[in-house]
Coordinates of C-alpha atoms in Angstrom, one line a residue:
M1 CA -2.1 9.6 55.8
T2 CA -1.9 7.9 52.3
R3 CA -3.2 10.0 49.5
S4 CA -4.7 8.5 46.4
V5 CA -3.5 9.5 42.9
Q6 CA -5.3 8.2 39.8
V7 CA -3.5 8.3 36.5
I8 CA -6.1 7.9 33.7
S9 CA -4.8 6.7 30.3
M10 CA -6.1 5.4 27.0
R11 CA -5.5 1.8 26.0
T12 CA -7.0 1.9 22.6
W13 CA -5.7 5.2 21.1
G14 CA -2.4 4.3 19.5
E15 CA -0.2 1.2 20.0
L16 CA -0.5 1.3 23.8
G17 CA 1.7 4.4 23.8
N18 CA -0.6 6.4 26.0
L19 CA -1.1 3.6 28.5
L20 CA 2.6 3.1 28.5
A21 CA 3.1 6.8 29.4
G22 CA 0.6 6.4 32.2
R23 CA 2.3 3.4 33.6
T24 CA 5.7 5.1 33.4
L25 CA 4.3 8.1 35.2
A26 CA 2.7 6.0 37.8
A27 CA 5.9 4.1 38.5
T28 CA 7.8 7.3 38.8
L29 CA 5.3 8.9 41.2
A30 CA 5.0 5.7 43.3
A31 CA 8.8 5.7 43.8
G32 CA 9.0 9.5 44.4
L33 CA 6.0 10.2 46.6
D34 CA 6.2 8.7 50.1
D35 CA 2.6 9.2 51.1
A36 CA 0.8 8.4 47.8
E37 CA -0.9 5.3 46.4
V38 CA -0.8 5.6 42.6
T39 CA -3.1 3.6 40.4
V40 CA -3.6 3.6 36.6
V41 CA -7.2 3.6 35.3
E42 CA -7.9 2.8 31.7
A43 CA -10.2 5.6 30.5
E44 CA -12.3 3.3 28.4
T45 CA -13.5 1.5 31.5
I46 CA -15.2 4.7 32.8
F47 CA -16.2 6.3 29.5
P48 CA -16.8 3.6 26.8
Q49 CA -17.0 6.3 24.0
F50 CA -13.2 6.4 24.2
A51 CA -13.1 2.8 23.1
E52 CA -15.4 3.4 20.2
A53 CA -13.1 6.2 18.9
G54 CA -10.0 4.1 19.6
A55 CA -11.4 1.2 17.4
A56 CA -12.0 3.7 14.6
I57 CA -8.4 5.0 14.9
R58 CA -7.0 1.5 14.8
E59 CA -9.0 0.6 11.7
L60 CA -7.7 3.8 10.0
V61 CA -4.1 3.0 10.8
A62 CA -4.4 -0.6 9.9
A63 CA -5.6 0.2 6.4
R64 CA -2.0 1.4 5.5
L65 CA -3.2 4.3 3.5
P66 CA -0.9 7.0 2.1
A67 CA 0.2 9.6 4.7
E68 CA -2.1 12.4 3.5
E69 CA -5.1 10.1 3.6
V70 CA -4.2 9.0 7.1
R71 CA -4.0 12.6 8.2
A72 CA -7.3 13.6 6.6
G73 CA -9.0 10.5 8.1
Y74 CA -7.7 11.1 11.6
L75 CA -8.8 14.7 11.6
R76 CA -12.3 13.7 10.5
L77 CA -12.4 11.1 13.3
M78 CA -11.3 13.7 15.8
A79 CA -13.9 16.2 14.5
D80 CA -16.6 13.6 14.7
F81 CA -15.5 12.6 18.2
T82 CA -15.5 16.2 19.4
D83 CA -19.0 16.7 18.0
R84 CA -20.2 13.7 20.0
L85 CA -18.6 14.7 23.3
P86 CA -21.1 15.9 26.0
A87 CA -22.1 19.5 25.1
G88 CA -20.6 22.3 27.2
L89 CA -18.0 20.0 28.7
D90 CA -15.9 22.9 29.9
D91 CA -18.8 25.1 30.9
D92 CA -19.6 26.2 34.5
P93 CA -22.3 25.3 35.3
L94 CA -22.5 22.1 33.2
P95 CA -25.6 21.6 31.1
A96 CA -28.1 19.0 32.5
A97 CA -27.7 16.7 29.6
T98 CA -23.9 16.6 30.1
V99 CA -24.4 15.8 33.8
D100 CA -26.5 12.8 32.8
R101 CA -24.0 11.6 30.2
L102 CA -21.1 11.8 32.6
A103 CA -22.9 10.1 35.5
P104 CA -20.8 6.9 35.3
V105 CA -17.6 8.9 35.4
A106 CA -18.8 11.0 38.3
D107 CA -19.9 7.8 40.1
H108 CA -16.4 6.3 39.6
F109 CA -14.8 9.4 41.3
A110 CA -17.5 9.5 44.0
R111 CA -16.8 5.9 44.8
T112 CA -13.0 6.0 44.7
K113 CA -12.5 9.6 46.0
P114 CA -9.0 10.4 44.6
D115 CA -6.9 13.2 46.1
L116 CA -5.5 13.9 42.6
V117 CA -6.4 12.9 39.1
I118 CA -3.9 13.0 36.2
G119 CA -5.1 12.7 32.7
T120 CA -2.6 11.7 30.0
K121 CA -4.5 13.3 27.2
G122 CA -6.2 16.6 27.2
V123 CA -9.7 15.2 26.5
I124 CA -9.3 12.8 29.5
S125 CA -8.4 15.7 31.7
R126 CA -11.3 17.8 30.5
L127 CA -13.8 15.0 31.0
S128 CA -12.3 14.2 34.5
H129 CA -12.5 17.8 35.5
A130 CA -16.2 18.0 34.6
A131 CA -17.0 14.7 36.3
L132 CA -15.3 15.7 39.5
R133 CA -17.5 18.8 39.6
I134 CA -20.6 16.7 39.1
A135 CA -19.4 14.5 42.0
D136 CA -18.9 17.6 44.1
L137 CA -15.3 16.7 44.8
P138 CA -12.5 19.4 45.1
T139 CA -10.0 17.0 43.6
P140 CA -7.5 18.9 41.3
V141 CA -6.8 17.6 37.8
V142 CA -3.3 17.7 36.2
N143 CA -3.2 17.5 32.5
Y144 CA 0.0 15.5 31.6
V145 CA 1.0 16.0 28.0
T146 CA 3.1 13.2 26.6
N147 CA 3.0 14.2 22.9
E148 CA 3.3 17.9 22.1
G149 CA 1.7 17.2 18.7
L150 CA -1.6 16.6 20.5
L151 CA -1.6 20.2 21.6
R152 CA -2.5 21.3 18.1
L153 CA -5.7 19.3 18.1
P154 CA -8.7 21.3 19.6
V155 CA -10.1 18.2 21.4
H156 CA -7.1 18.1 23.7
R157 CA -6.9 21.8 24.4
A158 CA -8.0 22.9 27.9
P159 CA -6.7 26.3 29.1
Q160 CA -9.3 26.3 32.0
L161 CA -7.5 23.4 33.8
P162 CA -5.4 24.4 36.7
V163 CA -2.2 22.6 35.9
H164 CA -0.5 21.3 32.6
L165 CA 2.7 19.3 32.7
V166 CA 4.4 19.4 29.3
Q167 CA 7.7 17.7 28.2
F168 CA 9.7 20.7 26.9
D169 CA 9.7 24.5 27.2
R170 CA 8.8 24.7 23.4
A171 CA 5.4 23.2 24.2
R172 CA 4.9 25.6 27.1
D173 CA 5.8 28.6 24.8
Y174 CA 3.3 27.3 22.2
L175 CA 0.4 27.1 24.6
V176 CA 1.1 30.5 26.2
R177 CA 1.7 32.3 22.9
E178 CA -0.9 30.7 20.6
H179 CA -3.7 29.8 23.0
G180 CA -3.5 32.1 25.9
Y181 CA -2.6 29.6 28.6
R182 CA -1.6 31.2 31.8
P183 CA 2.2 30.8 32.1
E184 CA 2.2 29.8 35.8
R185 CA -0.1 26.9 34.9
V186 CA 2.2 25.2 32.4
V187 CA 5.3 23.6 33.6
P188 CA 7.9 21.8 31.4
V189 CA 9.0 18.7 33.4
G190 CA 10.9 16.8 30.8
R191 CA 10.3 13.4 29.3
L192 CA 9.9 10.4 31.5
L193 CA 11.6 7.6 29.6
A194 CA 10.3 4.0 29.5
Q195 CA 13.9 2.9 29.8
A196 CA 14.3 4.5 33.2
Q197 CA 11.3 2.6 34.6
A198 CA 11.7 -0.6 32.6
A199 CA 12.0 -3.0 35.5
Q200 CA 8.7 -1.8 37.0
V201 CA 6.8 -1.4 33.7
F202 CA 7.9 -3.9 31.1
E203 CA 7.8 -7.6 30.4
G204 CA 11.2 -9.0 29.7
A205 CA 13.0 -6.0 31.2
A206 CA 15.8 -7.4 33.3
G207 CA 19.3 -6.6 32.1
I208 CA 18.5 -3.8 29.7
E209 CA 21.9 -2.3 30.4
D210 CA 23.6 -5.3 28.8
A211 CA 23.9 -4.1 25.2
D212 CA 24.9 -7.6 23.9
A213 CA 22.1 -9.5 25.7
V214 CA 20.0 -9.5 22.6
G215 CA 19.0 -13.2 22.4
T216 CA 22.0 -14.2 20.3
A217 CA 25.7 -15.1 20.8
D218 CA 26.4 -14.6 17.1
P219 CA 29.4 -12.2 16.7
A220 CA 27.9 -10.9 13.5
L221 CA 25.5 -8.9 15.6
T222 CA 27.6 -8.2 18.7
A223 CA 30.9 -7.3 17.0
A224 CA 29.8 -5.1 14.1
G225 CA 30.6 -1.4 14.4
T226 CA 27.6 -0.5 12.1
R227 CA 24.3 -1.6 13.5
I228 CA 20.8 -1.0 12.0
L229 CA 17.4 -1.6 13.5
I230 CA 14.3 -1.5 11.2
L231 CA 11.0 -1.5 13.0
S232 CA 7.9 -2.0 10.8
N233 CA 4.9 -1.2 13.0
R234 CA 1.8 -1.6 10.8
G235 CA 4.1 -1.2 7.8
G236 CA 4.0 -3.2 4.6
R237 CA 6.2 -4.5 1.8
E238 CA 8.0 -1.2 1.5
Y239 CA 9.9 -2.2 4.6
L240 CA 10.9 -5.5 2.9
A241 CA 12.2 -3.5 -0.1
A242 CA 14.2 -1.3 2.3
L243 CA 15.7 -4.3 4.0
E244 CA 16.8 -5.8 0.6
R245 CA 18.3 -2.6 -0.7
I246 CA 20.3 -2.0 2.5
A247 CA 21.4 -5.7 2.7
R248 CA 22.7 -5.7 -0.8
A249 CA 24.5 -2.3 -0.3
H250 CA 26.0 -3.0 3.1
P251 CA 26.2 -6.7 3.9
K252 CA 29.0 -6.2 6.5
A253 CA 26.7 -4.2 8.8
A254 CA 24.6 -5.9 11.5
L255 CA 20.8 -5.6 11.1
V256 CA 17.7 -6.5 13.1
F257 CA 14.3 -6.4 11.4
I258 CA 11.1 -6.3 13.5
A259 CA 7.8 -6.8 11.6
Y260 CA 5.6 -6.0 14.6
N261 CA 2.6 -8.3 14.7
N262 CA 3.2 -9.4 11.1
P263 CA 4.6 -13.0 11.1
A264 CA 4.2 -13.3 7.4
L265 CA 6.4 -10.3 6.7
A266 CA 9.0 -11.4 9.3
A267 CA 9.1 -14.9 7.7
E268 CA 9.5 -13.4 4.2
A269 CA 12.3 -11.2 5.5
A270 CA 14.1 -14.2 7.0
E271 CA 13.9 -16.0 3.7
L272 CA 15.3 -13.0 1.9
L273 CA 18.2 -12.8 4.3
T274 CA 19.0 -16.5 3.9
A275 CA 18.9 -16.1 0.1
L276 CA 21.4 -13.2 0.4
G277 CA 23.7 -15.2 2.7
L278 CA 22.9 -13.0 5.7
S279 CA 21.2 -15.5 8.0
A280 CA 23.0 -14.0 11.0
W281 CA 20.8 -10.9 10.7
Q282 CA 17.7 -11.3 12.8
T283 CA 14.0 -11.0 12.2
F284 CA 11.1 -10.9 14.7
D285 CA 7.4 -10.4 14.5
R286 CA 7.2 -9.4 18.2
L287 CA 9.4 -8.5 21.1
A288 CA 8.7 -7.9 24.8
Q289 CA 9.2 -4.2 25.5
G290 CA 12.2 -5.0 27.7
D291 CA 13.8 -6.9 24.8
Y292 CA 13.1 -4.0 22.4
L293 CA 14.9 -1.7 24.8
R294 CA 17.8 -4.1 24.9
Y295 CA 18.1 -3.7 21.1
L296 CA 18.2 0.0 21.5
A297 CA 21.1 -0.5 24.0
W298 CA 22.7 -2.8 21.4
L299 CA 22.4 0.1 18.8
H300 CA 23.8 2.5 21.4
A301 CA 26.9 0.4 21.8
A302 CA 27.8 0.7 18.1
D303 CA 30.1 3.4 16.6
A304 CA 27.6 3.9 13.7
P305 CA 24.0 3.0 14.7
L306 CA 20.8 3.7 12.7
F307 CA 17.2 3.3 13.5
I308 CA 14.5 3.2 10.7
S309 CA 10.8 3.3 11.4
K310 CA 7.8 5.6 11.2
T311 CA 7.4 9.0 12.9
G312 CA 6.2 7.8 16.3
P313 CA 7.2 10.2 19.0
N314 CA 7.6 7.6 21.7
S315 CA 10.0 5.4 19.7
M316 CA 11.8 8.5 18.4
L317 CA 12.5 9.9 21.9
E318 CA 13.5 6.5 23.3
G319 CA 15.9 6.1 20.5
L320 CA 17.2 9.7 20.9
Y321 CA 17.8 8.9 24.6
F322 CA 20.2 6.2 23.4
G323 CA 22.0 8.6 21.1
I324 CA 20.8 6.9 17.9
P325 CA 20.5 8.7 14.5
Q326 CA 17.1 8.0 13.0
L327 CA 15.4 8.0 9.5
L328 CA 11.7 7.9 9.8
V329 CA 8.9 7.6 7.3
R330 CA 5.9 9.9 7.8
S331 CA 2.9 8.1 9.4
G332 CA 0.3 10.8 8.4
L333 CA -1.0 11.0 12.0
P334 CA -1.3 14.8 12.6
M335 CA 0.1 14.6 16.2
E336 CA 3.3 13.0 14.7
E337 CA 4.0 15.7 12.1
W338 CA 6.5 17.5 14.4
V339 CA 8.8 14.4 14.7
G340 CA 10.7 14.5 11.4
P341 CA 11.3 18.3 11.5
F342 CA 12.5 18.0 15.1
L343 CA 15.1 15.4 14.1
A344 CA 16.3 17.5 11.1
E345 CA 16.3 20.7 13.2
H346 CA 18.9 19.1 15.6
G347 CA 20.9 17.3 12.9
V348 CA 20.2 13.8 14.3
G349 CA 17.9 12.4 11.6
Q350 CA 15.2 13.1 9.0
G351 CA 11.6 12.4 8.2
F352 CA 10.4 11.3 4.7
D353 CA 7.1 11.1 2.9
R354 CA 8.2 8.0 1.0
M355 CA 10.2 4.9 2.0
E356 CA 12.1 5.1 -1.3
E357 CA 13.5 8.5 -0.3
L358 CA 14.4 7.2 3.1
V359 CA 16.3 4.2 1.8
E360 CA 18.4 6.4 -0.6
V361 CA 19.6 8.4 2.4
A362 CA 20.1 5.3 4.6
V363 CA 22.4 3.7 2.0
R364 CA 24.4 6.8 1.7
W365 CA 24.7 7.4 5.5
V366 CA 25.8 3.8 6.2
G367 CA 28.4 4.0 3.4
D368 CA 29.9 7.2 4.8
P369 CA 32.4 6.5 7.6
D370 CA 31.8 9.9 9.2
E371 CA 28.0 10.4 8.8
L372 CA 26.5 8.1 11.4
P373 CA 29.2 8.6 14.1
G374 CA 28.9 12.4 13.7
R375 CA 25.1 12.3 14.1
R376 CA 25.5 9.9 17.0
R377 CA 27.6 12.5 18.8
R378 CA 25.0 15.1 18.2
A379 CA 22.2 12.8 19.3
T380 CA 24.1 11.9 22.5
A381 CA 24.7 15.6 23.3
L382 CA 21.0 16.4 22.7
A383 CA 19.9 13.6 24.9
R384 CA 22.0 14.8 27.8
T385 CA 20.3 18.2 27.7
L386 CA 16.8 17.4 26.6
L387 CA 16.3 13.9 28.0
D388 CA 18.0 13.8 31.3
P389 CA 15.9 11.1 33.1
D390 CA 17.0 12.2 36.6
R391 CA 15.9 15.8 35.9
A392 CA 12.6 14.6 34.5
R393 CA 11.9 12.5 37.5
R394 CA 12.8 15.4 39.9
Q395 CA 10.6 17.9 38.0
T396 CA 7.6 15.6 37.6
V397 CA 7.6 14.4 41.2
A398 CA 8.0 18.0 42.5
A399 CA 5.2 19.3 40.3
V400 CA 2.8 16.6 41.4
A401 CA 3.7 17.0 45.0
A402 CA 3.1 20.7 44.8
V403 CA -0.4 20.1 43.4
L404 CA -1.1 17.5 46.1
D405 CA 0.0 19.9 48.8
G406 CA -1.9 22.9 47.3
V407 CA 1.2 25.1 46.9
P408 CA 2.1 27.2 43.9
L409 CA 4.0 25.5 41.1
R410 CA 7.5 26.7 40.6
I411 CA 9.4 26.8 37.3
D412 CA 13.1 26.5 37.8
E413 CA 14.8 28.3 34.9
E414 CA 17.9 26.2 35.4
E415 CA 15.8 23.0 35.1
L416 CA 13.8 24.0 32.0
C417 CA 13.8 21.1 29.6
S418 CA 15.3 22.8 26.5
P419 CA 17.9 21.6 24.0
E420 CA 19.8 24.9 24.1

């Protein structure tokens, strides 16, 4: 008998990162569970208030405010969103008013009757757990945590849920130590990487393993031992200044500049590179996800690679999987505050409050023949222990299968996802 698994993710909170995590999880489970039909449901379609909050988040990030203002603004939005959630969401029994407000979500579950629901944010899991009780369904809910920074936000905390799958054992330790989660309910399963599921998930994903299939035959990109990728995602002219400084200091390197969804910035970057005599360097305003992963493979093939962007955990971990040293500018989003310290802790990169500080280090690292290769070796070693995709697939599928079968979760100490 085929069992139904619903993975519920946000489209509007972040740059599709949560939806991407849901799709990656769904592809993994579909391949690993023989008797399960796995579907991805966008949370906004069953609870429109998520979309309202997502629009406010996007507006805040698009304003390109200083990091501290972004942080304060996001925390205000989350506090306001929390206040407007149905009252007593985690209570048993649920208040009558909450039952009324969650009726559309309960109707969705009553109609589709899933055997398992997986929420890719704590607030999704909390809301799904309440709605399933309203629908009088015994369906278990798995809270699948894709960004450990979210665990520090009260809206996503849900110790009453039966199962939490986190990436690393450090996240499990935090929940057990700081918030009283029951140890047997929190399982570190590793990080499911988009690269590992690229063919099933991404547009333009064929041939990702070909490091030089990067849309060019120019040897300036494919032969250079030092390769740099700058990703400006909702960034501004500070990224253009960084490009110019690096170009003037290290013209023999190979560099790709992505001004995501900003054609004007990409065009200005191209004009600058032409003026500097570096027209072989490439600029884009958009890449299919598969093409972006090919550029990470292109970086991986270099002796001295460097990735420069903001402190997004998804791009950081994907880059780390490829063994790439990283210099990241702080975004201000509170759930990303752990990213820079994490890189520094393991000697594979740094986070910065200001782009000017980042560029000073980038110029120095690229000019030192030992700096980037040494950090590349450390990043590669860390990726082998922390980001083993086969282990993550095994652990994730095994944990979900145990919940479906109603058997106790098992934590394999030899499989714990730890960098040590």
